[in-house]
Amino acid sequence: MDHSSSTFQSRLIGWLRKHRNWCLIVLLPTALVAIYYYAIAANQYQSEAHFVVRTSDTPTAAPSGLSQALTMVGGASSERDAMLVADYLESHDAVEALQSRVELAQRFRRPEADLVSRLWFTNPSPEQLQKYFKGKVDVNVSSETGITTLKVRSFRPEDSYRIIQELLKLSEGRVNTLNQRNYANAITLSQRRVQEAETNLSQVQRQITQFRRSEQDFNPQVTGASRTSMVSDLQGQLAVARAQEASMAAVVKANSPQLVALRRRVAALSSQVAAETSKLSQGPGNVASGMGAYEGIKVRQEMAGKQLEIASASLQRAQDDARRQQLFVVPVVDPNMPVKALYPERTKTVITAFLALALIYGIGWLITAGVKEHAA
């Protein structure tokens, strides 16, 4: 038995000496990787959630499959806005919010975490915490369905579950912030136009008030119409009086009291008609100039009113469009409470390391053999 054992040891030593390069380059590093992953590396638990960022707009082209079902639930998907939310979830703003809400750094420094994979710093800087956090969170947006897949790993199941829940809340908060900004940007110009139209209309109305006070005439149009009607009546009376004068002068003497009185009436009517006619178009405060100024102001008032009406309609359309384009988060898969540790992938990692080292060794051996053959 002792002889067999010594023979085996001598053969093993001989084999190791013969293949010492392979052992040093392939076997030893693979053994170290295996020792770390199977004996030292701590279990990591992953929680996963899926959601989509949608608007209430109806898509122009009818989608199919899962995309159609999601559209029926939440409207048209927005990959660009989903990318914005995904970028936010890995940003320093999200990390800072998580630190204040769930003490993120302490959750990555649990006692069961190994020295290699844990967060090394007790009080990490924002940059250090964000860099470490990016290694524990994965946010992926599908270009086909618009679904955002969110994954979080930590050393305890409840930590992963809590962190991913807070990330979903942060994504909803970011969407609400984007909605507020987009809404304000969309209607700011329309609101400014409404304010300008209201200011213009107020100025015109003040001009009308000043005109009425200065001219002491509430409505020159009504005043002009009444004066024109009065002049027409006077002219009618004058025509009747002149006809009576002509007919009476043919049958009575020139110094007849009746004829003299009628001529006085004709003269008075003529004077009154001339005076009222001059008020319509001549002299200061005449009806024609007052009516022209008043009508000009009224035209500006009507134009200002139309501008206000158009601006108000434009504001209403902008508000409706902004509401239709508002974003909201639609959950597809709720976050799960992890039961089994999915990381680290021990066997996969060890096999990958062995194959990679073996490939490197093989390439090096071929190069060395080629050089020796060329030298010979």
mmCIF file of C-alpha atoms in Angstrom:
data_model
loop_
_atom_site.group_PDB
_atom_site.id
_atom_site.type_symbol
_atom_site.label_atom_id
_atom_site.label_comp_id
_atom_site.label_asym_id
_atom_site.label_seq_id
_atom_site.Cartn_x
_atom_site.Cartn_y
_atom_site.Cartn_z
ATOM 1 C CA MET A 1 0.000 0.000 0.000
ATOM 2 C CA ASP A 2 2.812 2.340 0.865
ATOM 3 C CA HIS A 3 4.540 1.359 -2.363
ATOM 4 C CA SER A 4 1.421 2.186 -4.433
ATOM 5 C CA SER A 5 0.993 5.533 -2.682
ATOM 6 C CA SER A 6 4.578 6.527 -3.273
ATOM 7 C CA THR A 7 4.316 5.441 -6.911
ATOM 8 C CA PHE A 8 1.191 7.605 -7.368
ATOM 9 C CA GLN A 9 2.865 10.582 -5.728
ATOM 10 C CA SER A 10 5.924 10.251 -7.909
ATOM 11 C CA ARG A 11 3.788 9.999 -11.045
ATOM 12 C CA LEU A 12 1.719 13.024 -9.974
ATOM 13 C CA ILE A 13 4.837 15.053 -9.293
ATOM 14 C CA GLY A 14 6.240 14.042 -12.633
ATOM 15 C CA TRP A 15 3.037 15.004 -14.411
ATOM 16 C CA LEU A 16 2.914 18.365 -12.636
ATOM 17 C CA ARG A 17 6.512 19.067 -13.571
ATOM 18 C CA LYS A 18 5.848 18.115 -17.160
ATOM 19 C CA HIS A 19 2.737 20.289 -17.351
ATOM 20 C CA ARG A 20 3.777 22.976 -14.929
ATOM 21 C CA ASN A 21 3.005 25.782 -17.363
ATOM 22 C CA TRP A 22 -0.543 24.516 -17.896
ATOM 23 C CA CYS A 23 -1.005 24.161 -14.156
ATOM 24 C CA LEU A 24 0.236 27.671 -13.465
ATOM 25 C CA ILE A 25 -1.746 29.317 -16.261
ATOM 26 C CA VAL A 26 -4.962 27.259 -16.285
ATOM 27 C CA LEU A 27 -5.392 24.985 -13.308
ATOM 28 C CA LEU A 28 -4.216 27.222 -10.461
ATOM 29 C CA PRO A 29 -6.270 30.335 -11.438
ATOM 30 C CA THR A 30 -9.322 28.145 -12.040
ATOM 31 C CA ALA A 31 -8.888 26.598 -8.613
ATOM 32 C CA LEU A 32 -8.625 30.029 -7.017
ATOM 33 C CA VAL A 33 -11.784 31.180 -8.811
ATOM 34 C CA ALA A 34 -13.605 28.043 -7.685
ATOM 35 C CA ILE A 35 -12.445 28.493 -4.076
ATOM 36 C CA TYR A 36 -13.703 32.078 -4.043
ATOM 37 C CA TYR A 37 -17.088 31.398 -5.628
ATOM 38 C CA TYR A 38 -17.877 28.181 -3.741
ATOM 39 C CA ALA A 39 -16.341 28.999 -0.363
ATOM 40 C CA ILE A 40 -16.260 32.793 -0.019
ATOM 41 C CA ALA A 41 -18.696 34.579 -2.400
ATOM 42 C CA ALA A 42 -21.974 35.545 -0.715
ATOM 43 C CA ASN A 43 -25.370 34.724 -2.176
ATOM 44 C CA GLN A 44 -27.116 37.553 -4.012
ATOM 45 C CA TYR A 45 -30.880 37.711 -4.495
ATOM 46 C CA GLN A 46 -32.481 39.355 -7.512
ATOM 47 C CA SER A 47 -35.888 40.978 -7.709
ATOM 48 C CA GLU A 48 -37.353 41.798 -11.128
ATOM 49 C CA ALA A 49 -40.191 44.000 -12.416
ATOM 50 C CA HIS A 50 -41.499 45.008 -15.849
ATOM 51 C CA PHE A 51 -43.331 48.197 -16.789
ATOM 52 C CA VAL A 52 -44.033 50.397 -19.790
ATOM 53 C CA VAL A 53 -44.095 54.180 -20.162
ATOM 54 C CA ARG A 54 -47.196 55.180 -22.148
ATOM 55 C CA THR A 55 -49.183 58.125 -23.402
ATOM 56 C CA SER A 56 -52.926 58.335 -24.043
ATOM 57 C CA ASP A 57 -52.405 59.079 -27.746
ATOM 58 C CA THR A 58 -53.793 56.564 -30.182
ATOM 59 C CA PRO A 59 -51.012 55.091 -32.381
ATOM 60 C CA THR A 60 -51.163 55.755 -36.103
ATOM 61 C CA ALA A 61 -50.258 52.177 -37.023
ATOM 62 C CA ALA A 62 -51.997 49.210 -35.436
ATOM 63 C CA PRO A 63 -49.474 47.152 -33.437
ATOM 64 C CA SER A 64 -49.686 43.409 -33.063
ATOM 65 C CA GLY A 65 -49.222 40.775 -30.372
ATOM 66 C CA LEU A 66 -48.127 41.895 -26.928
ATOM 67 C CA SER A 67 -47.549 45.442 -28.148
ATOM 68 C CA GLN A 68 -51.215 45.670 -29.223
ATOM 69 C CA ALA A 69 -52.404 44.407 -25.850
ATOM 70 C CA LEU A 70 -50.281 46.958 -24.022
ATOM 71 C CA THR A 71 -51.525 49.737 -26.291
ATOM 72 C CA MET A 72 -55.132 48.822 -25.508
ATOM 73 C CA VAL A 73 -54.309 49.062 -21.808
ATOM 74 C CA GLY A 74 -52.327 52.277 -21.745
ATOM 75 C CA GLY A 75 -52.155 54.055 -25.075
ATOM 76 C CA ALA A 76 -49.163 54.569 -27.330
ATOM 77 C CA SER A 77 -45.729 53.577 -26.057
ATOM 78 C CA SER A 78 -42.912 56.074 -26.003
ATOM 79 C CA GLU A 79 -39.464 54.472 -26.270
ATOM 80 C CA ARG A 80 -37.763 57.858 -25.975
ATOM 81 C CA ASP A 81 -39.530 58.645 -22.702
ATOM 82 C CA ALA A 82 -38.890 55.098 -21.467
ATOM 83 C CA MET A 83 -35.176 55.657 -22.114
ATOM 84 C CA LEU A 84 -35.356 58.886 -20.124
ATOM 85 C CA VAL A 85 -36.884 57.038 -17.176
ATOM 86 C CA ALA A 86 -34.329 54.235 -17.491
ATOM 87 C CA ASP A 87 -31.478 56.734 -17.479
ATOM 88 C CA TYR A 88 -32.947 58.413 -14.397
ATOM 89 C CA LEU A 89 -33.161 55.115 -12.469
ATOM 90 C CA GLU A 90 -29.351 54.772 -12.695
ATOM 91 C CA SER A 91 -28.594 58.444 -12.102
ATOM 92 C CA HIS A 92 -27.153 60.117 -9.030
ATOM 93 C CA ASP A 93 -30.578 61.652 -8.347
ATOM 94 C CA ALA A 94 -32.135 58.203 -7.973
ATOM 95 C CA VAL A 95 -29.218 56.974 -5.851
ATOM 96 C CA GLU A 96 -29.493 60.014 -3.589
ATOM 97 C CA ALA A 97 -33.245 59.478 -3.207
ATOM 98 C CA LEU A 98 -32.728 55.781 -2.369
ATOM 99 C CA GLN A 99 -30.041 56.644 0.174
ATOM 100 C CA SER A 100 -32.404 59.005 1.980
ATOM 101 C CA ARG A 101 -35.383 56.614 1.801
ATOM 102 C CA VAL A 102 -33.936 53.144 2.430
ATOM 103 C CA GLU A 103 -30.302 53.749 3.522
ATOM 104 C CA LEU A 104 -28.962 52.217 0.333
ATOM 105 C CA ALA A 105 -25.314 52.071 1.399
ATOM 106 C CA GLN A 106 -26.119 50.039 4.541
ATOM 107 C CA ARG A 107 -28.058 47.463 2.505
ATOM 108 C CA PHE A 108 -24.942 46.762 0.438
ATOM 109 C CA ARG A 109 -22.806 46.351 3.585
ATOM 110 C CA ARG A 110 -24.719 43.498 5.214
ATOM 111 C CA PRO A 111 -22.681 41.163 7.496
ATOM 112 C CA GLU A 112 -23.219 38.196 5.159
ATOM 113 C CA ALA A 113 -21.715 40.084 2.185
ATOM 114 C CA ASP A 114 -18.189 38.959 1.281
ATOM 115 C CA LEU A 115 -15.272 41.379 1.172
ATOM 116 C CA VAL A 116 -14.990 41.363 -2.614
ATOM 117 C CA SER A 117 -18.595 41.957 -3.639
ATOM 118 C CA ARG A 118 -19.744 44.202 -0.769
ATOM 119 C CA LEU A 119 -19.628 48.000 -0.724
ATOM 120 C CA TRP A 120 -16.226 48.784 0.749
ATOM 121 C CA PHE A 121 -16.883 52.299 2.001
ATOM 122 C CA THR A 122 -18.752 52.936 5.242
ATOM 123 C CA ASN A 123 -19.689 56.466 4.181
ATOM 124 C CA PRO A 124 -19.289 56.410 0.402
ATOM 125 C CA SER A 125 -19.305 59.547 -1.698
ATOM 126 C CA PRO A 126 -22.244 59.978 -4.103
ATOM 127 C CA GLU A 127 -19.980 59.010 -7.003
ATOM 128 C CA GLN A 128 -18.748 55.851 -5.270
ATOM 129 C CA LEU A 129 -22.254 54.792 -4.293
ATOM 130 C CA GLN A 130 -23.598 55.417 -7.791
ATOM 131 C CA LYS A 131 -20.776 53.409 -9.381
ATOM 132 C CA TYR A 132 -21.432 50.461 -7.057
ATOM 133 C CA PHE A 133 -25.203 50.762 -7.518
ATOM 134 C CA LYS A 134 -24.878 50.508 -11.303
ATOM 135 C CA GLY A 135 -23.277 47.095 -10.795
ATOM 136 C CA LYS A 136 -26.309 45.900 -8.823
ATOM 137 C CA VAL A 137 -29.132 47.272 -10.971
ATOM 138 C CA ASP A 138 -29.984 46.507 -14.579
ATOM 139 C CA VAL A 139 -32.454 48.594 -16.602
ATOM 140 C CA ASN A 140 -33.228 47.457 -20.131
ATOM 141 C CA VAL A 141 -35.790 48.953 -22.570
ATOM 142 C CA SER A 142 -37.050 46.715 -25.371
ATOM 143 C CA SER A 143 -37.140 48.507 -28.712
ATOM 144 C CA GLU A 144 -39.849 46.111 -29.995
ATOM 145 C CA THR A 145 -42.411 46.130 -27.185
ATOM 146 C CA GLY A 146 -41.338 49.211 -25.223
ATOM 147 C CA ILE A 147 -41.236 47.133 -22.031
ATOM 148 C CA THR A 148 -38.698 48.266 -19.442
ATOM 149 C CA THR A 149 -37.141 45.412 -17.467
ATOM 150 C CA LEU A 150 -35.792 46.405 -14.057
ATOM 151 C CA LYS A 151 -33.573 44.046 -12.028
ATOM 152 C CA VAL A 152 -31.986 44.662 -8.622
ATOM 153 C CA ARG A 153 -29.525 42.424 -6.740
ATOM 154 C CA SER A 154 -28.525 42.549 -3.103
ATOM 155 C CA PHE A 155 -27.456 40.222 -0.298
ATOM 156 C CA ARG A 156 -30.919 39.822 1.240
ATOM 157 C CA PRO A 157 -34.260 39.080 -0.476
ATOM 158 C CA GLU A 158 -36.120 41.803 1.416
ATOM 159 C CA ASP A 159 -33.463 44.375 0.462
ATOM 160 C CA SER A 160 -33.822 43.653 -3.260
ATOM 161 C CA TYR A 161 -37.599 43.781 -2.968
ATOM 162 C CA ARG A 162 -37.574 47.076 -1.058
ATOM 163 C CA ILE A 163 -35.083 48.738 -3.403
ATOM 164 C CA ILE A 164 -36.992 47.780 -6.555
ATOM 165 C CA GLN A 165 -40.253 49.019 -5.030
ATOM 166 C CA GLU A 166 -38.683 52.391 -4.324
ATOM 167 C CA LEU A 167 -37.249 52.520 -7.837
ATOM 168 C CA LEU A 168 -40.742 52.003 -9.273
ATOM 169 C CA LYS A 169 -42.049 54.819 -7.093
ATOM 170 C CA LEU A 170 -39.190 57.030 -8.261
ATOM 171 C CA SER A 171 -39.988 56.231 -11.900
ATOM 172 C CA GLU A 172 -43.609 57.288 -11.366
ATOM 173 C CA GLY A 173 -42.433 60.469 -9.673
ATOM 174 C CA ARG A 174 -40.071 61.236 -12.556
ATOM 175 C CA VAL A 175 -42.896 60.690 -15.058
ATOM 176 C CA ASN A 176 -45.088 63.104 -13.105
ATOM 177 C CA THR A 177 -42.289 65.666 -13.156
ATOM 178 C CA LEU A 178 -41.886 65.239 -16.919
ATOM 179 C CA ASN A 179 -45.645 65.668 -17.341
ATOM 180 C CA GLN A 180 -45.615 68.928 -15.398
ATOM 181 C CA ARG A 181 -42.687 70.307 -17.383
ATOM 182 C CA ASN A 182 -44.105 69.222 -20.734
ATOM 183 C CA TYR A 183 -47.515 70.660 -19.869
ATOM 184 C CA ALA A 184 -46.028 73.977 -18.798
ATOM 185 C CA ASN A 185 -43.844 74.184 -21.919
ATOM 186 C CA ALA A 186 -46.760 73.311 -24.207
ATOM 187 C CA ILE A 187 -49.159 75.974 -22.931
ATOM 188 C CA THR A 188 -46.756 78.779 -21.997
ATOM 189 C CA LEU A 189 -46.813 80.360 -25.465
ATOM 190 C CA SER A 190 -50.592 80.050 -25.740
ATOM 191 C CA GLN A 191 -51.063 81.586 -22.306
ATOM 192 C CA ARG A 192 -48.804 84.487 -23.283
ATOM 193 C CA ARG A 193 -50.898 85.107 -26.397
ATOM 194 C CA VAL A 194 -54.104 85.085 -24.353
ATOM 195 C CA GLN A 195 -52.609 87.588 -21.915
ATOM 196 C CA GLU A 196 -51.491 89.838 -24.777
ATOM 197 C CA ALA A 197 -54.967 89.679 -26.361
ATOM 198 C CA GLU A 198 -56.616 90.468 -23.024
ATOM 199 C CA THR A 199 -54.281 93.432 -22.482
ATOM 200 C CA ASN A 200 -54.973 94.742 -25.986
ATOM 201 C CA LEU A 201 -58.732 94.404 -25.499
ATOM 202 C CA SER A 202 -58.546 96.206 -22.151
ATOM 203 C CA GLN A 203 -56.634 99.082 -23.725
ATOM 204 C CA VAL A 204 -59.243 99.449 -26.478
ATOM 205 C CA GLN A 205 -62.051 99.408 -23.942
ATOM 206 C CA ARG A 206 -60.304 102.134 -21.948
ATOM 207 C CA GLN A 207 -60.056 104.182 -25.135
ATOM 208 C CA ILE A 208 -63.808 103.838 -25.650
ATOM 209 C CA THR A 209 -64.444 104.976 -22.075
ATOM 210 C CA GLN A 210 -62.152 107.987 -22.483
ATOM 211 C CA PHE A 211 -63.853 108.885 -25.765
ATOM 212 C CA ARG A 212 -67.308 108.785 -24.182
ATOM 213 C CA ARG A 213 -66.147 110.959 -21.300
ATOM 214 C CA SER A 214 -64.386 113.526 -23.481
ATOM 215 C CA GLU A 215 -67.142 113.724 -26.115
ATOM 216 C CA GLN A 216 -69.943 113.324 -23.565
ATOM 217 C CA ASP A 217 -71.572 110.941 -25.965
ATOM 218 C CA PHE A 218 -72.224 107.346 -24.977
ATOM 219 C CA ASN A 219 -72.734 106.112 -28.540
ATOM 220 C CA PRO A 220 -71.970 108.443 -31.469
ATOM 221 C CA GLN A 221 -73.560 105.950 -33.825
ATOM 222 C CA VAL A 222 -76.934 106.288 -32.110
ATOM 223 C CA THR A 223 -76.470 110.038 -31.780
ATOM 224 C CA GLY A 224 -75.614 110.387 -35.461
ATOM 225 C CA ALA A 225 -78.601 108.293 -36.486
ATOM 226 C CA SER A 226 -80.951 110.365 -34.364
ATOM 227 C CA ARG A 227 -79.544 113.648 -35.664
ATOM 228 C CA THR A 228 -79.739 112.453 -39.227
ATOM 229 C CA SER A 229 -83.345 111.457 -38.644
ATOM 230 C CA MET A 230 -84.041 114.856 -37.103
ATOM 231 C CA VAL A 231 -82.471 116.655 -40.078
ATOM 232 C CA SER A 232 -84.584 114.554 -42.421
ATOM 233 C CA ASP A 233 -87.728 115.473 -40.483
ATOM 234 C CA LEU A 234 -86.788 119.185 -40.554
ATOM 235 C CA GLN A 235 -86.091 118.996 -44.267
ATOM 236 C CA GLY A 236 -89.501 117.414 -44.747
ATOM 237 C CA GLN A 237 -91.164 120.150 -42.742
ATOM 238 C CA LEU A 238 -89.219 122.772 -44.699
ATOM 239 C CA ALA A 239 -90.332 121.280 -47.999
ATOM 240 C CA VAL A 240 -93.971 121.322 -46.849
ATOM 241 C CA ALA A 241 -93.651 124.909 -45.610
ATOM 242 C CA ARG A 242 -92.107 126.070 -48.879
ATOM 243 C CA ALA A 243 -94.863 124.385 -50.840
ATOM 244 C CA GLN A 244 -97.455 126.119 -48.685
ATOM 245 C CA GLU A 245 -95.640 129.433 -49.135
ATOM 246 C CA ALA A 246 -95.629 129.054 -52.889
ATOM 247 C CA SER A 247 -99.295 128.181 -53.090
ATOM 248 C CA MET A 248 -100.316 130.962 -50.704
ATOM 249 C CA ALA A 249 -98.236 133.604 -52.485
ATOM 250 C CA ALA A 250 -100.256 132.942 -55.637
ATOM 251 C CA VAL A 251 -103.569 133.864 -54.052
ATOM 252 C CA VAL A 252 -102.819 136.455 -51.341
ATOM 253 C CA LYS A 253 -101.032 139.725 -51.191
ATOM 254 C CA ALA A 254 -97.330 139.912 -50.347
ATOM 255 C CA ASN A 255 -98.026 141.752 -47.084
ATOM 256 C CA SER A 256 -100.635 139.290 -45.943
ATOM 257 C CA PRO A 257 -100.069 138.398 -42.292
ATOM 258 C CA GLN A 258 -100.528 134.714 -43.036
ATOM 259 C CA LEU A 259 -97.947 134.797 -45.832
ATOM 260 C CA VAL A 260 -95.511 136.764 -43.686
ATOM 261 C CA ALA A 261 -95.872 134.216 -40.869
ATOM 262 C CA LEU A 262 -95.386 131.319 -43.259
ATOM 263 C CA ARG A 263 -92.265 132.920 -44.725
ATOM 264 C CA ARG A 264 -90.895 133.366 -41.225
ATOM 265 C CA ARG A 265 -91.549 129.699 -40.570
ATOM 266 C CA VAL A 266 -89.744 128.764 -43.793
ATOM 267 C CA ALA A 267 -86.775 130.931 -42.794
ATOM 268 C CA ALA A 268 -86.678 129.437 -39.324
ATOM 269 C CA LEU A 269 -86.814 125.898 -40.670
ATOM 270 C CA SER A 270 -84.105 126.714 -43.219
ATOM 271 C CA SER A 271 -81.887 128.110 -40.493
ATOM 272 C CA GLN A 272 -82.513 125.109 -38.273
ATOM 273 C CA VAL A 273 -81.822 122.652 -41.091
ATOM 274 C CA ALA A 274 -78.579 124.440 -41.927
ATOM 275 C CA ALA A 275 -77.503 124.436 -38.286
ATOM 276 C CA GLU A 276 -78.257 120.755 -37.762
ATOM 277 C CA THR A 277 -76.676 119.815 -41.089
ATOM 278 C CA SER A 278 -73.467 121.653 -40.155
ATOM 279 C CA LYS A 279 -73.367 119.728 -36.879
ATOM 280 C CA LEU A 280 -73.306 116.505 -38.847
ATOM 281 C CA SER A 281 -70.158 117.231 -40.853
ATOM 282 C CA GLN A 282 -68.656 120.608 -39.930
ATOM 283 C CA GLY A 283 -67.266 122.387 -36.903
ATOM 284 C CA PRO A 284 -65.746 121.080 -33.697
ATOM 285 C CA GLY A 285 -67.462 118.026 -32.236
ATOM 286 C CA ASN A 286 -69.348 117.297 -35.464
ATOM 287 C CA VAL A 287 -71.080 113.955 -35.687
ATOM 288 C CA ALA A 288 -69.095 112.753 -38.713
ATOM 289 C CA SER A 289 -65.673 113.087 -37.058
ATOM 290 C CA GLY A 290 -66.919 111.737 -33.734
ATOM 291 C CA MET A 291 -68.568 108.807 -35.439
ATOM 292 C CA GLY A 292 -65.417 108.099 -37.490
ATOM 293 C CA ALA A 293 -63.203 108.063 -34.412
ATOM 294 C CA TYR A 294 -65.689 105.955 -32.512
ATOM 295 C CA GLU A 295 -66.065 103.448 -35.351
ATOM 296 C CA GLY A 296 -62.266 103.139 -35.590
ATOM 297 C CA ILE A 297 -62.087 102.283 -31.909
ATOM 298 C CA LYS A 298 -64.985 99.835 -32.268
ATOM 299 C CA VAL A 299 -63.204 98.106 -35.159
ATOM 300 C CA ARG A 300 -60.086 97.731 -33.000
ATOM 301 C CA GLN A 301 -62.286 96.406 -30.204
ATOM 302 C CA GLU A 302 -63.803 93.786 -32.480
ATOM 303 C CA MET A 303 -60.363 92.777 -33.757
ATOM 304 C CA ALA A 304 -59.035 92.526 -30.192
ATOM 305 C CA GLY A 305 -62.045 90.421 -29.256
ATOM 306 C CA LYS A 306 -61.428 88.092 -32.211
ATOM 307 C CA GLN A 307 -57.756 87.801 -31.261
ATOM 308 C CA LEU A 308 -58.738 86.925 -27.694
ATOM 309 C CA GLU A 309 -61.215 84.352 -28.972
ATOM 310 C CA ILE A 310 -58.593 82.758 -31.246
ATOM 311 C CA ALA A 311 -55.942 82.808 -28.512
ATOM 312 C CA SER A 312 -58.346 81.225 -26.012
ATOM 313 C CA ALA A 313 -59.234 78.484 -28.498
ATOM 314 C CA SER A 314 -55.527 77.894 -29.175
ATOM 315 C CA LEU A 315 -54.869 77.654 -25.428
ATOM 316 C CA GLN A 316 -57.661 75.132 -25.039
ATOM 317 C CA ARG A 317 -56.267 73.017 -27.890
ATOM 318 C CA ALA A 318 -52.780 73.206 -26.391
ATOM 319 C CA GLN A 319 -54.122 72.082 -23.021
ATOM 320 C CA ASP A 320 -56.018 69.195 -24.611
ATOM 321 C CA ASP A 321 -52.946 68.130 -26.609
ATOM 322 C CA ALA A 322 -50.732 68.335 -23.529
ATOM 323 C CA ARG A 323 -53.177 66.195 -21.555
ATOM 324 C CA ARG A 324 -53.308 63.598 -24.329
ATOM 325 C CA GLN A 325 -49.509 63.459 -24.435
ATOM 326 C CA GLN A 326 -49.082 63.002 -20.698
ATOM 327 C CA LEU A 327 -47.025 59.976 -19.679
ATOM 328 C CA PHE A 328 -47.853 57.339 -17.134
ATOM 329 C CA VAL A 329 -46.279 54.086 -15.939
ATOM 330 C CA VAL A 330 -48.193 50.851 -16.609
ATOM 331 C CA PRO A 331 -46.991 47.856 -14.521
ATOM 332 C CA VAL A 332 -46.605 44.665 -16.536
ATOM 333 C CA VAL A 333 -44.910 42.391 -13.986
ATOM 334 C CA ASP A 334 -44.900 43.351 -10.310
ATOM 335 C CA PRO A 335 -41.640 42.986 -8.348
ATOM 336 C CA ASN A 336 -41.127 39.576 -6.718
ATOM 337 C CA MET A 337 -39.768 38.620 -3.325
ATOM 338 C CA PRO A 338 -36.708 36.470 -4.159
ATOM 339 C CA VAL A 339 -36.584 32.969 -2.647
ATOM 340 C CA LYS A 340 -33.490 31.436 -4.262
ATOM 341 C CA ALA A 341 -30.150 33.141 -4.804
ATOM 342 C CA LEU A 342 -29.497 33.472 -8.522
ATOM 343 C CA TYR A 343 -26.083 35.071 -8.107
ATOM 344 C CA PRO A 344 -23.230 34.514 -8.186
ATOM 345 C CA GLU A 345 -23.461 31.955 -11.004
ATOM 346 C CA ARG A 346 -20.754 29.755 -9.540
ATOM 347 C CA THR A 347 -20.574 26.817 -11.943
ATOM 348 C CA LYS A 348 -20.998 28.978 -15.025
ATOM 349 C CA THR A 349 -18.299 31.389 -13.866
ATOM 350 C CA VAL A 350 -15.796 28.644 -13.009
ATOM 351 C CA ILE A 351 -16.343 26.834 -16.337
ATOM 352 C CA THR A 352 -16.063 30.120 -18.235
ATOM 353 C CA ALA A 353 -12.826 30.973 -16.421
ATOM 354 C CA PHE A 354 -11.399 27.495 -17.146
ATOM 355 C CA LEU A 355 -12.279 27.636 -20.847
ATOM 356 C CA ALA A 356 -10.941 31.170 -21.224
ATOM 357 C CA LEU A 357 -7.651 30.297 -19.518
ATOM 358 C CA ALA A 358 -7.381 27.109 -21.558
ATOM 359 C CA LEU A 359 -7.909 29.098 -24.741
ATOM 360 C CA ILE A 360 -5.244 31.601 -23.708
ATOM 361 C CA TYR A 361 -2.868 28.760 -22.874
ATOM 362 C CA GLY A 362 -3.563 27.035 -26.199
ATOM 363 C CA ILE A 363 -2.917 30.216 -28.187
ATOM 364 C CA GLY A 364 0.307 30.817 -26.248
ATOM 365 C CA TRP A 365 1.432 27.234 -26.796
ATOM 366 C CA LEU A 366 0.799 27.491 -30.546
ATOM 367 C CA ILE A 367 2.728 30.756 -30.739
ATOM 368 C CA THR A 368 5.641 29.313 -28.745
ATOM 369 C CA ALA A 369 5.700 26.167 -30.857
ATOM 370 C CA GLY A 370 5.691 28.211 -34.072
ATOM 371 C CA VAL A 371 8.552 30.360 -32.849
ATOM 372 C CA LYS A 372 10.632 27.309 -31.888
ATOM 373 C CA GLU A 373 9.935 25.597 -35.206
ATOM 374 C CA HIS A 374 10.865 28.775 -37.083
ATOM 375 C CA ALA A 375 14.056 29.114 -35.071
ATOM 376 C CA ALA A 376 15.010 25.498 -35.782
#
